[in-house]
Amino acid sequence: MDPLNSLPQSDTSVVCFHCSLPVPPAEDIVAEIEGGLRLFCCSGCKAVCEAIYEAGLDGFYQRTPEDACLAPPPEIPKELALYDLDDVQEEFVGELTEEREIHLLIEGIHCAACVWLIEHTLNALPGVSSAQVNLSGKRLHVKWHNSAITLSRIIQRLGRIGYAAVPYDPEVAEGALKKHNRHLLYRMAFAAFGMMNLLWISIALYSGASEGEFRSLFHWVGFALATPVLLYSGYPFYKGAWSGLRNLHLGMDLPIAIGASITYLYSVYVTVTGSIVGEVYYDTVVNFLFVILVGRYLEAMSKRQAVAATQRLLDLQPRVATRLESGDEKIVPIRAINIEDVVLVKPGERIPADGVIVEGGSAVDEAMLTGESRAVLKSVDDTVSAGTINGHGMLKIIVKGMLKNTALGRIIGLVEAAQGSKAPIQCLADRIVPWFVAVTLVLGTSTFLFWMSSSFEIALLAATSVLIITCPCAFGLATPMSIAVASGLGAKYGILVKNGEVLETLSSIDQVIFDKTGTLTEGGLSVVGIYTEEGRWRESLDDTPSRDIADLMLKLAAVERFSEHPTAQAVADWVDVFAEETPKPNAGEFYYQPGLGVAATVAGERVLAGTETLMTSQGIDQSDHFDQIAKSLDVQGIGSFRVAVNVGQVGLIAVEDRIRKDAKGLISALKADGLQLTLLSGDRRQAAQAIAKRLGGLDVIAEVLPEEKDQVVQRLQEQGQRVAMVGDGVNDAPALVRADVGIAMGSGTDVSIASADIVLMSSELEKVRLAIGLSRRTLLTIRRNIGISITYNLIMVPLAMAAIVTPLVAAISMPLSSLAVIGNSSRIRTLFKGVKVNR
């Protein structure tokens, strides 16, 4: 006997052994797997399946979960040998050393089983050090020894087991996510269209048409509208349900598919037979599918935000640079710059690469990287970082680091690594659903069998009532409805929740880390004190400055008008407030000494402003009085600079990044809630401790480099703490992603905002406490919603099993639990009583 004849003939009932898609009638692709002949839909599936079994990784098929329906393997990229060239790899690989690492974007990855298969396959290859898959981002992080195995061979091996891989590019990744989200949106919109039209049919039937001559017509119109919605919009649920059954795993898709199918089939039965006993429930089917699809679309949109955050980081990298070649300036693409090249950076330009200054001096704004408000004075032999902004000076820099090897590049890498390490939270409902589904099936079957002896019609109606009543609407809405209400209210009051699941995590936080600059402080320098030999003005104590102090500040403002240093802006702001109507003197003969200060002639007098070193170098007479004040300010974490006129020092100006007015109140409230609080800063320890003391007492972690902030978060997590990070700068982005919950201030950079889970749009610190309160209320509401659903079923299911409740009553009763869940969720708004709406 021909062994092929022992196989069923190819038709739509025969599915591919690998991907479970129907085998085309014309195909006859067979392979012997585990002693038996198996049919495949294409040669690609056959080759992949054979490769998986040959490698001893057949456990992949047992691990494929409910939502994952495999697809035929994608096409492997052509000309893989190009990826082995160093010139190509330098764009994607961190360092071109013996051991290399790269992020690959994987096409064809569906579920946790795919993660298991890829990691086990690659880790078994000689020369591969490690392979880690980020399922949500569909990315693979692989490390390998370049002398033992090539990158092209790794990609080829992935192709053999059914996955196409290309070096990760954020723009490509975002495009793939857009495509996936677009398909979800189409299904949701199609369901919405059917729902709106079926609403009119339902109104007509419930208004009396169900007993008139047009009853059958309305039933057939409802059938015509509901059928395409069920097939197209409901396809993802049927796919997931079938996959779950194939792997003996009950998940959320199964009860959704059962509820929709039984309700639809019973409605079809009533429509076709013309039965006058039953009713049709096409509207119930379509409405349910629409609600669930809305939740899935919102979840999918959150994944795109993670990719967008990385893209914003890359946008900080200049695209071109001015290279000096034999004294001539030549603008070239950034990728054409090599190590040891000399580049010219003009005033106001972004520095294109990490390097060392060989000529010139300037104040460099490093706020985008460090978060610190003060520009850093740079001169010959000082290092500068890519992405930072040059001030007023011209710089010649010798390149020491490019692209991924720059400080900015390392921060990008940290963000990607942290994104890959964050696992999704499992909802409470998901842990109950498998048991709920099993009980539903048993009860429905038992009810049908019990009433079968009496009447098939009664048995069908009773069993259908059980399945309709126990349709997991309330379970499906328990979490997403609470999160939707909480997210909407949060946005209304200036708390933007970018990922609903984070509310559950935030409710269990026990450690809150605050970045100092721009978070607990305002993020810009201000004049807070002016001291002269004759008097003083302090912002917190004095309202109106004396005439002598105002005259001194007017002279200083005339000098600082030519400077781009942050202290110059602070002086100008003070004059605008306290001497706005006073005529402003002019300055000439401006002089700037990098790292020390400025000088100019004002009304025939030589005015200098800067450090103590500048004063000494210019022969200015020093004053013990000002030295003592400077030391006292330093202890409080407040900076200062000296002012001299002609040959004598006449004043000391205190400047600081002011603490936000609501910071102290927030710290006090959070400490009262039992949370541990930590101040994280790159400043000197003494300055950071002074700020912490003024705030009411926090733990202090100071002198932290930009690349180390996420390591601080990781160390606290390893100690068993659940950490929330509040920040606003680019250097905070890795820490915001690494933390269990990242909270970004609305005044922060696009990158920090995009990397966070929660954004405080108004930058009011009080919203941090409200966000934590909102998360706790949301989790409590979720638990209550699940309790409502369980209570509803305990009451209604026995009535349905007793055939007391008809499918019509069941269809009316079923939304009651959902309405109760919606009503309970809306009670979250009571948390915001008395809170001002964010405009």
Short mmCIF file of N, CA and C in Angstrom, two decimals, residues 18 44-52 60-61 70-76 106-110 114 117-118 121 154-165:
data_model
loop_
_atom_site.label_atom_id
_atom_site.label_comp_id
_atom_site.label_asym_id
_atom_site.label_seq_id
_atom_site.Cartn_x
_atom_site.Cartn_y
_atom_site.Cartn_z
N HIS A 18 3.11 22.01 10.53
CA HIS A 18 3.92 23.05 11.18
C HIS A 18 3.09 24.28 11.54
N GLY A 44 8.71 25.34 2.57
CA GLY A 44 9.32 26.09 3.67
C GLY A 44 8.94 25.51 5.01
N CYS A 45 7.65 25.21 5.22
CA CYS A 45 7.21 24.62 6.48
C CYS A 45 7.84 23.25 6.69
N LYS A 46 7.95 22.48 5.62
CA LYS A 46 8.57 21.15 5.71
C LYS A 46 10.03 21.27 6.15
N ALA A 47 10.78 22.21 5.54
CA ALA A 47 12.19 22.37 5.87
C ALA A 47 12.37 22.85 7.31
N VAL A 48 11.53 23.76 7.73
CA VAL A 48 11.62 24.28 9.09
C VAL A 48 11.32 23.19 10.11
N CYS A 49 10.27 22.43 9.87
CA CYS A 49 9.90 21.35 10.80
C CYS A 49 11.00 20.31 10.90
N GLU A 50 11.57 19.95 9.77
CA GLU A 50 12.66 18.96 9.79
C GLU A 50 13.87 19.50 10.56
N ALA A 51 14.17 20.79 10.37
CA ALA A 51 15.31 21.39 11.07
C ALA A 51 15.06 21.40 12.59
N ILE A 52 13.83 21.68 13.00
CA ILE A 52 13.50 21.71 14.43
C ILE A 52 13.65 20.33 15.05
N PHE A 60 9.24 22.78 20.98
CA PHE A 60 8.67 24.05 20.48
C PHE A 60 7.17 23.92 20.24
N TYR A 61 6.75 22.79 19.65
CA TYR A 61 5.34 22.63 19.31
C TYR A 61 4.46 22.48 20.55
N LEU A 70 1.08 29.80 13.96
CA LEU A 70 2.30 29.95 13.17
C LEU A 70 1.96 30.26 11.72
N ALA A 71 2.92 30.80 11.04
CA ALA A 71 2.76 31.11 9.62
C ALA A 71 3.90 30.46 8.86
N PRO A 72 3.72 30.26 7.54
CA PRO A 72 4.85 29.75 6.76
C PRO A 72 6.06 30.64 6.95
N PRO A 73 7.26 30.07 6.92
CA PRO A 73 8.47 30.87 7.19
C PRO A 73 8.62 32.02 6.21
N PRO A 74 9.04 33.20 6.71
CA PRO A 74 9.25 34.35 5.81
C PRO A 74 10.49 34.15 4.96
N GLU A 75 10.60 34.99 3.95
CA GLU A 75 11.74 34.91 3.04
C GLU A 75 13.01 35.41 3.73
N ILE A 76 14.09 34.64 3.61
CA ILE A 76 15.36 35.01 4.24
C ILE A 76 16.00 36.13 3.43
N ILE A 106 13.32 40.43 14.23
CA ILE A 106 12.92 39.09 13.80
C ILE A 106 11.53 39.13 13.18
N GLU A 107 11.40 38.61 11.98
CA GLU A 107 10.10 38.45 11.34
C GLU A 107 9.67 37.00 11.47
N GLY A 108 8.42 36.79 11.89
CA GLY A 108 7.92 35.43 12.06
C GLY A 108 7.80 35.01 13.50
N ILE A 109 8.23 35.87 14.44
CA ILE A 109 8.12 35.53 15.86
C ILE A 109 6.71 35.84 16.34
N HIS A 110 6.10 34.89 17.07
CA HIS A 110 4.70 35.05 17.45
C HIS A 110 4.46 34.98 18.96
N CYS A 114 8.20 30.69 20.36
CA CYS A 114 9.20 31.17 19.40
C CYS A 114 10.45 31.66 20.13
N LEU A 117 12.41 28.59 21.16
CA LEU A 117 13.05 27.93 20.03
C LEU A 117 14.28 28.70 19.56
N ILE A 118 14.14 30.02 19.40
CA ILE A 118 15.26 30.84 18.91
C ILE A 118 16.43 30.79 19.89
N THR A 121 18.08 27.33 19.97
CA THR A 121 18.78 27.03 18.72
C THR A 121 20.11 27.77 18.64
N ILE A 154 24.58 32.96 11.53
CA ILE A 154 23.55 33.06 12.56
C ILE A 154 22.19 33.36 11.92
N ILE A 155 22.18 34.30 10.96
CA ILE A 155 20.93 34.65 10.29
C ILE A 155 20.42 33.47 9.46
N GLN A 156 21.35 32.73 8.83
CA GLN A 156 20.95 31.55 8.07
C GLN A 156 20.32 30.49 8.97
N ARG A 157 20.90 30.32 10.15
CA ARG A 157 20.36 29.33 11.09
C ARG A 157 18.96 29.71 11.54
N LEU A 158 18.74 31.00 11.74
CA LEU A 158 17.40 31.47 12.07
C LEU A 158 16.43 31.18 10.93
N GLY A 159 16.89 31.37 9.70
CA GLY A 159 16.06 31.09 8.54
C GLY A 159 15.66 29.63 8.45
N ARG A 160 16.56 28.73 8.86
CA ARG A 160 16.26 27.29 8.80
C ARG A 160 15.14 26.89 9.74
N ILE A 161 15.00 27.61 10.85
CA ILE A 161 13.93 27.27 11.79
C ILE A 161 12.70 28.17 11.62
N GLY A 162 12.69 28.98 10.56
CA GLY A 162 11.47 29.69 10.21
C GLY A 162 11.40 31.17 10.54
N TYR A 163 12.57 31.82 10.73
CA TYR A 163 12.55 33.24 11.09
C TYR A 163 13.52 34.03 10.21
N ALA A 164 13.05 35.16 9.70
CA ALA A 164 13.91 36.05 8.93
C ALA A 164 14.42 37.15 9.87
N ALA A 165 15.71 37.43 9.80
CA ALA A 165 16.32 38.41 10.70
C ALA A 165 17.12 39.43 9.91
#
